[in-house]
Tab-separated table of C-alpha atoms and ligand atoms in Angstrom:
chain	number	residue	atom	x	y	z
O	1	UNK	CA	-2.453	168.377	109.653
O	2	UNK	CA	-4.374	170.032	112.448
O	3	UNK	CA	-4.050	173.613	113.375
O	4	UNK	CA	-6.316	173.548	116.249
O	5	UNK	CA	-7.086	171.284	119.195
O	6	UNK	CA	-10.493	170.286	120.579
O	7	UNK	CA	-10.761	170.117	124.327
O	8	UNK	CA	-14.161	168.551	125.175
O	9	UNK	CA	-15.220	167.887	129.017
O	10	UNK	CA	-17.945	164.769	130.075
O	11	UNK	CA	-19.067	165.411	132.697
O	12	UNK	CA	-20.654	162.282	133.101
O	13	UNK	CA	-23.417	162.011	135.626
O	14	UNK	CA	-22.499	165.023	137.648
O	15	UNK	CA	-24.138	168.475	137.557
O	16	UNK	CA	-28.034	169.574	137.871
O	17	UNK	CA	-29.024	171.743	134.918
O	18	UNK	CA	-28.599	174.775	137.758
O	19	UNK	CA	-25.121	173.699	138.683
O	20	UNK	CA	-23.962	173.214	134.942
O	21	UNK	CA	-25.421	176.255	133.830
O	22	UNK	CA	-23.650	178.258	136.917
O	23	UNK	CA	-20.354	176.806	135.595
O	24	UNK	CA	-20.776	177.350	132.191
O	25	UNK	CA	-21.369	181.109	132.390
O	26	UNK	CA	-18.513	181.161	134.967
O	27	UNK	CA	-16.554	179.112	132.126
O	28	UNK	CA	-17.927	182.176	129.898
O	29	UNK	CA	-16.670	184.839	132.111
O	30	UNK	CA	-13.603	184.116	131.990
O	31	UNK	CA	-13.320	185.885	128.666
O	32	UNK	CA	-10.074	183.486	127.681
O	33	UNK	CA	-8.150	184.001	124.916
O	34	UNK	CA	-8.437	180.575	123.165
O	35	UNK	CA	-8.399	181.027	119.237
O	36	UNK	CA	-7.155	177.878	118.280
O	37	UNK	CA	-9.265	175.491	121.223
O	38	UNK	CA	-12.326	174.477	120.560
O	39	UNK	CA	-14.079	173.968	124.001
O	40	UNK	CA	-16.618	171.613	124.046
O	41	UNK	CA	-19.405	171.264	127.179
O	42	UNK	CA	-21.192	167.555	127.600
O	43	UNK	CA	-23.325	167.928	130.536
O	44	UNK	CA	-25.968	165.162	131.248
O	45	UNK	CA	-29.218	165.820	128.824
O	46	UNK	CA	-31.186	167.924	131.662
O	47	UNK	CA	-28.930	170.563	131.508
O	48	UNK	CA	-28.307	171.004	127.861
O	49	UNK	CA	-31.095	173.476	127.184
O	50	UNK	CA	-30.068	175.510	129.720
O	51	UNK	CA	-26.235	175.761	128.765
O	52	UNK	CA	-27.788	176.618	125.397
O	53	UNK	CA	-29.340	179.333	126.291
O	54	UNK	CA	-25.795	180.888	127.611
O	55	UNK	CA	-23.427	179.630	124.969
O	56	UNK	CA	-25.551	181.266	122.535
O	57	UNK	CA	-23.284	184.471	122.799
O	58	UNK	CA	-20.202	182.305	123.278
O	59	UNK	CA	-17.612	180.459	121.101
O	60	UNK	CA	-17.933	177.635	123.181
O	61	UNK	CA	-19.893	174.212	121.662
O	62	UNK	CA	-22.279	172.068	123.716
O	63	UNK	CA	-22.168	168.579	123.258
O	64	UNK	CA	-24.477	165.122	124.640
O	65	UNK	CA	-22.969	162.352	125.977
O	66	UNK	CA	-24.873	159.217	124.398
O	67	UNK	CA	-28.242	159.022	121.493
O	68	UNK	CA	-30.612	156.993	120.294
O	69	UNK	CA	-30.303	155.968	116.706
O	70	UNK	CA	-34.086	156.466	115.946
O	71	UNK	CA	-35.768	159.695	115.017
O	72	UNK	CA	-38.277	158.604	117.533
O	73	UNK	CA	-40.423	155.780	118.818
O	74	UNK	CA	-41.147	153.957	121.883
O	75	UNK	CA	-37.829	153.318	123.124
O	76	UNK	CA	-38.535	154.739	126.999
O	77	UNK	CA	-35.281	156.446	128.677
O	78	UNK	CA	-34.076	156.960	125.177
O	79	UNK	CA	-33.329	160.720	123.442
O	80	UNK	CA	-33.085	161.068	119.377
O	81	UNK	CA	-30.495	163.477	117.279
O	82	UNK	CA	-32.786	165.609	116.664
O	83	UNK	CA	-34.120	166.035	119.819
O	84	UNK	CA	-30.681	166.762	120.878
O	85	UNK	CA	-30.078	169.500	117.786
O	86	UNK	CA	-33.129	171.044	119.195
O	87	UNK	CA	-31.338	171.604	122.787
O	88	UNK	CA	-28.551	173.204	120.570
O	89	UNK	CA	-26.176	170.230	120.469
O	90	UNK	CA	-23.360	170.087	118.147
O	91	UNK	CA	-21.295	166.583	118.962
O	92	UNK	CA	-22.646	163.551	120.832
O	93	UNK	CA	-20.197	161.450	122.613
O	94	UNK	CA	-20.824	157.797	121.087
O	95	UNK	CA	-19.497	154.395	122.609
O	96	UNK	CA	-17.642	155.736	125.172
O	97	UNK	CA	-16.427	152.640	127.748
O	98	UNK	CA	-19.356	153.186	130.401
O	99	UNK	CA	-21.557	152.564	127.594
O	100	UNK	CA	-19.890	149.679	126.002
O	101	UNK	CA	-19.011	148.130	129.194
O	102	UNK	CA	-21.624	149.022	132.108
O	103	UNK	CA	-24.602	149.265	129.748
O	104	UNK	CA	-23.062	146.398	127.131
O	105	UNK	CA	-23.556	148.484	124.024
O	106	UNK	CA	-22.317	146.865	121.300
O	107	UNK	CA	-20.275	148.157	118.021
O	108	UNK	CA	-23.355	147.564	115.957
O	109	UNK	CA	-25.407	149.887	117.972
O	110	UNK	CA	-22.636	152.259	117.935
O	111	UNK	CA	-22.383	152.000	114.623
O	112	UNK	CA	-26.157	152.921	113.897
O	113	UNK	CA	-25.458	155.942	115.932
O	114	UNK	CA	-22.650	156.950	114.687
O	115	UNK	CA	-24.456	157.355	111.246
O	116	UNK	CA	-27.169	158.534	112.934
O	117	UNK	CA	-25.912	161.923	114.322
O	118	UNK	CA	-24.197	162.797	110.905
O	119	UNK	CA	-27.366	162.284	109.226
O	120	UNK	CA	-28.669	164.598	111.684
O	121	UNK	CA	-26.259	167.117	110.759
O	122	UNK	CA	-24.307	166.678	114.104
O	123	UNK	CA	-20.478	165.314	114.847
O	124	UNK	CA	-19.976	162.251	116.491
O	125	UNK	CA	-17.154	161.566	118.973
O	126	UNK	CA	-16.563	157.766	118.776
O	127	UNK	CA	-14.414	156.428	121.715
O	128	UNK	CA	-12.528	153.168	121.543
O	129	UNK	CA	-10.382	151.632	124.006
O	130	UNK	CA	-8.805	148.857	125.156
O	131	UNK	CA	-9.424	147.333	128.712
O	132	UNK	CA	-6.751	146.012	130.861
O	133	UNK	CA	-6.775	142.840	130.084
O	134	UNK	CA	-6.801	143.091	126.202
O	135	UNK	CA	-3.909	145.800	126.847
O	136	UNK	CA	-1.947	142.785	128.455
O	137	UNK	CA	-2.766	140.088	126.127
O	138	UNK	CA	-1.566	142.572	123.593
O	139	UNK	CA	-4.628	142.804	121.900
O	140	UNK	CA	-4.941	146.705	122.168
O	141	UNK	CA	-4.306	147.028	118.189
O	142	UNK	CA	-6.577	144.733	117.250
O	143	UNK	CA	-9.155	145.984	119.691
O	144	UNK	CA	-8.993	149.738	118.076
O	145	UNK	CA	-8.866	148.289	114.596
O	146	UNK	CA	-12.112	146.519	114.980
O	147	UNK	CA	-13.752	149.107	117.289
O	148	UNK	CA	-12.621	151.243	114.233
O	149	UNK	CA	-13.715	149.236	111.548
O	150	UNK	CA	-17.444	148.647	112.832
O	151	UNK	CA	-17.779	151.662	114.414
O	152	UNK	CA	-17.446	153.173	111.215
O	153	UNK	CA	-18.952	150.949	108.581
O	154	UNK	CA	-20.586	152.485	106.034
O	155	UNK	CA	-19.441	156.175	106.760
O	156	UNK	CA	-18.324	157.341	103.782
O	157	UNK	CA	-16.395	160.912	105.058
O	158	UNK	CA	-14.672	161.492	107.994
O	159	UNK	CA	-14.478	164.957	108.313
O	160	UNK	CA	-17.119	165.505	110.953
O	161	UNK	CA	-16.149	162.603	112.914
O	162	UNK	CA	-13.924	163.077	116.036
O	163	UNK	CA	-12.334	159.961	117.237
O	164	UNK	CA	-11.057	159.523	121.475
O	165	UNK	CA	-9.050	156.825	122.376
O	166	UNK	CA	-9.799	156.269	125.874
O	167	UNK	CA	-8.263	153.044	127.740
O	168	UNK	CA	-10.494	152.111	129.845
O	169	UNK	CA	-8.119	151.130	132.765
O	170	UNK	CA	-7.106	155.065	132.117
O	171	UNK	CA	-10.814	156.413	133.022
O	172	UNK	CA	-11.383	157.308	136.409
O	173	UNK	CA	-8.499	155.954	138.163
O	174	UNK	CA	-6.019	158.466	138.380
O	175	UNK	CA	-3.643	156.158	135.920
O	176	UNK	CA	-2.822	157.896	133.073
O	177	UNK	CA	-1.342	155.661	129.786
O	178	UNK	CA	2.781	156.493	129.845
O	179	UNK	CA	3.448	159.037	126.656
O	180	UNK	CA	4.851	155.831	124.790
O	181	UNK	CA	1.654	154.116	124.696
O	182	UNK	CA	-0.518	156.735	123.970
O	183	UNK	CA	1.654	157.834	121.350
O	184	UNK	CA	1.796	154.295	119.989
O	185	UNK	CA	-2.173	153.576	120.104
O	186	UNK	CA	-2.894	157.095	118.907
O	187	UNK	CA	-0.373	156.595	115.829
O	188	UNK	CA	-1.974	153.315	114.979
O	189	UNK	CA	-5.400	154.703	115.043
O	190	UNK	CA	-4.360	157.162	112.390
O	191	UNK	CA	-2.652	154.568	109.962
O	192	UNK	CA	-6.071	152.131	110.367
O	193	UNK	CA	-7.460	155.549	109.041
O	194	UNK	CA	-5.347	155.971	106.380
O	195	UNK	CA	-6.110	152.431	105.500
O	196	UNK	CA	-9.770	153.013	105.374
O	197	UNK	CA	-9.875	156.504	104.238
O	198	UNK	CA	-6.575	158.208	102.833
O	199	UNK	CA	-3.522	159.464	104.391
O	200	UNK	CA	-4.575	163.221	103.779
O	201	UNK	CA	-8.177	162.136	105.771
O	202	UNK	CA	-6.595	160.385	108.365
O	203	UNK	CA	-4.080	163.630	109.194
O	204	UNK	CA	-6.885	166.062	109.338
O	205	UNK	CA	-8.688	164.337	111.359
O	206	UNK	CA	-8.364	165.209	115.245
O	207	UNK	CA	-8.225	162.274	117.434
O	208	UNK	CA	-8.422	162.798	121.420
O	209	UNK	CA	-6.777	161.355	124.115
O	210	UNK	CA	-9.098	160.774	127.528
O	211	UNK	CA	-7.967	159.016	130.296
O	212	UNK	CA	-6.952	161.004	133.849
O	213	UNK	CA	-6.183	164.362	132.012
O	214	UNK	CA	-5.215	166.877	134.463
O	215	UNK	CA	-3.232	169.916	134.202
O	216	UNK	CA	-0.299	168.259	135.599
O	217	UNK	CA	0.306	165.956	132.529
O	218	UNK	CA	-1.466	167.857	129.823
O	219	UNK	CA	1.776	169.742	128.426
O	220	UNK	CA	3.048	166.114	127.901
O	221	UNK	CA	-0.100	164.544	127.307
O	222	UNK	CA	-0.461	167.467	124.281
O	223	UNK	CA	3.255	166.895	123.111
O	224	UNK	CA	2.324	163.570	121.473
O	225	UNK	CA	2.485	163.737	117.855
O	226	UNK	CA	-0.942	162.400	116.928
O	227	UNK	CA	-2.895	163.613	119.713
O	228	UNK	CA	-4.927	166.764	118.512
O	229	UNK	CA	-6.752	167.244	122.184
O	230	UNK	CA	-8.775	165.989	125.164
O	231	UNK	CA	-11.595	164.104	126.248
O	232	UNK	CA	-11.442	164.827	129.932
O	233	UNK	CA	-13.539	163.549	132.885
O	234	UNK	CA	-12.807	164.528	136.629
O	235	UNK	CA	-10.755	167.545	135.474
O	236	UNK	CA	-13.723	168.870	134.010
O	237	UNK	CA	-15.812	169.389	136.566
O	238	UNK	CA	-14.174	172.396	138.225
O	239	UNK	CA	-12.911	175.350	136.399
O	240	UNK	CA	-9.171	175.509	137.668
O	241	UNK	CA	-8.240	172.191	136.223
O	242	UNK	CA	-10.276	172.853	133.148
O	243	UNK	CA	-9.147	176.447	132.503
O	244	UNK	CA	-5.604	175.424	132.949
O	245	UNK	CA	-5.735	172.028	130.799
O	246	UNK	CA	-7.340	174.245	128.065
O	247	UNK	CA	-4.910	177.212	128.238
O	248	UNK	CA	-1.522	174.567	128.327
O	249	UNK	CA	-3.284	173.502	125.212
O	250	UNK	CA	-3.495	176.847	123.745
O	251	UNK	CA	0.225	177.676	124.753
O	252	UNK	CA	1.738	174.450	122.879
O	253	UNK	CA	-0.424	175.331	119.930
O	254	UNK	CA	0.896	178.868	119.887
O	255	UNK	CA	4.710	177.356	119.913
J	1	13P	P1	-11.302	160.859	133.559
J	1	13P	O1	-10.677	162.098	132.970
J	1	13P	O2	-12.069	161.135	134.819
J	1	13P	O3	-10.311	159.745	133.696
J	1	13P	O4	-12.408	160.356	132.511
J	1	13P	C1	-12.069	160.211	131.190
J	1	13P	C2	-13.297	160.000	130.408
J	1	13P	O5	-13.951	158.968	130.531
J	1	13P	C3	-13.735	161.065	129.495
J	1	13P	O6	-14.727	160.616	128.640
């Protein structure tokens, strides 16, 4: 089973590379006493290279927020894995809901990335997520299975793969899933891995919750049995709410 959490903030389309890297070394100055959190930084690409540059004396990890699955080639507007490695990235954010549902990326494409940053030596963190209608039809199990199932075709090992389950009627609207349903999504997303993988792969594998984390419902949020951290949106744009989501995270880890 997990012994540590990961605690990774998107910040979306927010931040100029002089803004992110401002809050980053703030972040850094902090000095906190995390052991057991791994702290994860997805800026927009712009600023990558420069929160490199500061992280490089840090125990923090940067990560990107969407790839191409191509090395390279004339796909305009497009970045590759290895461009990203070269900025000092270590996980790319992959089929998150703004790209499957604003930009209409597809589980096929996902899937090609997916495979694509572990080739490139990086970790992918592959979002599924039900929407609100699919939650009330009572689809969502079906919905993770298959966002599961494609999303990871052909990926023989798990072990660098981080998986969020996001709802998308959770993202950005201040609704948070109750602790029974992400409990009850999060706990079927680890037996579809044990059906694809093995119960021993499926347990060490640290799957995320994202969805209106904030440091009011993180203790709780954290309490779940199968969630091993956060992907968090709003709350990680300023460093209160971060810092304190990160350190309730620490605590509960630390008994
Ligand atoms: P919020 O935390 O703003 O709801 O966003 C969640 C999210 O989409 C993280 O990827």
């Amino acid at each position: 089973m997990n012994k540590h959490a990961i605690v990774a903030g998107n910040w979306k389309m927010y931040k100029t590379s002089v803004e992110g890297r401002n809050f980053v070394e703030d972040f850094v100055n902090l000095m906190l006493n995390i052991d057991d959190v791994e702290v994860i930084f997805c800026p927009p690409f712009s600023a990558l290279f420069n929160i490199d540059v500061i992280l490089k004396d840090a125990p923090y990890k940067l990560g990107a927020q969407n790839c191409h699955w191509e090395n390279e080639g004339a796909f305009t507007g497009e970045i590759s894995v290895n461009m990203l490695e070269s900025c000092g990235v270590d996980y790319v954010i992959l089929g998150h809901s703004e790209r499957r549902h604003v930009f209409n990326e597809t589980d096929e494409w996902i899937n090609k990335k997916v495979k694509s940053v572990l080739n490139g030596g990086l970790k992918p963190i592959l979002c599924i997520g039900e929407t609100l209608d699919q939650r009330k039809s009572n689809e969502t199990k079906d919905v993770l299975f298959h966002q599961l199932k494609e999303g990871l075709s052909g990926v023989e090992k798990l072990d660098e793969v981080v998986i969020a389950y996001e709802p998308v009627w959770a993202i950005g609207t201040g609704e948070t899933a109750t602790i029974e349903q992400v409990g009850e999504a999060h706990k079927w997303v680890r037996n579809i891995l044990s059906d694809f993988y093995s119960r021993d792969i499926a347990d060490d594998t640290s799957i995320l919750y994202g969805g209106s984390v904030k440091p009011e419902n993180a203790e709780e949020l954290f309490g779940i049995k199968d969630v091993n951290g956060f992907l968090i949106g709003g709350a990680s744009l300023k460093i209160d709410p971060f810092k304190e989501i990160i350190l309730t995270v620490n605590k509960k880890l630390k008994g």
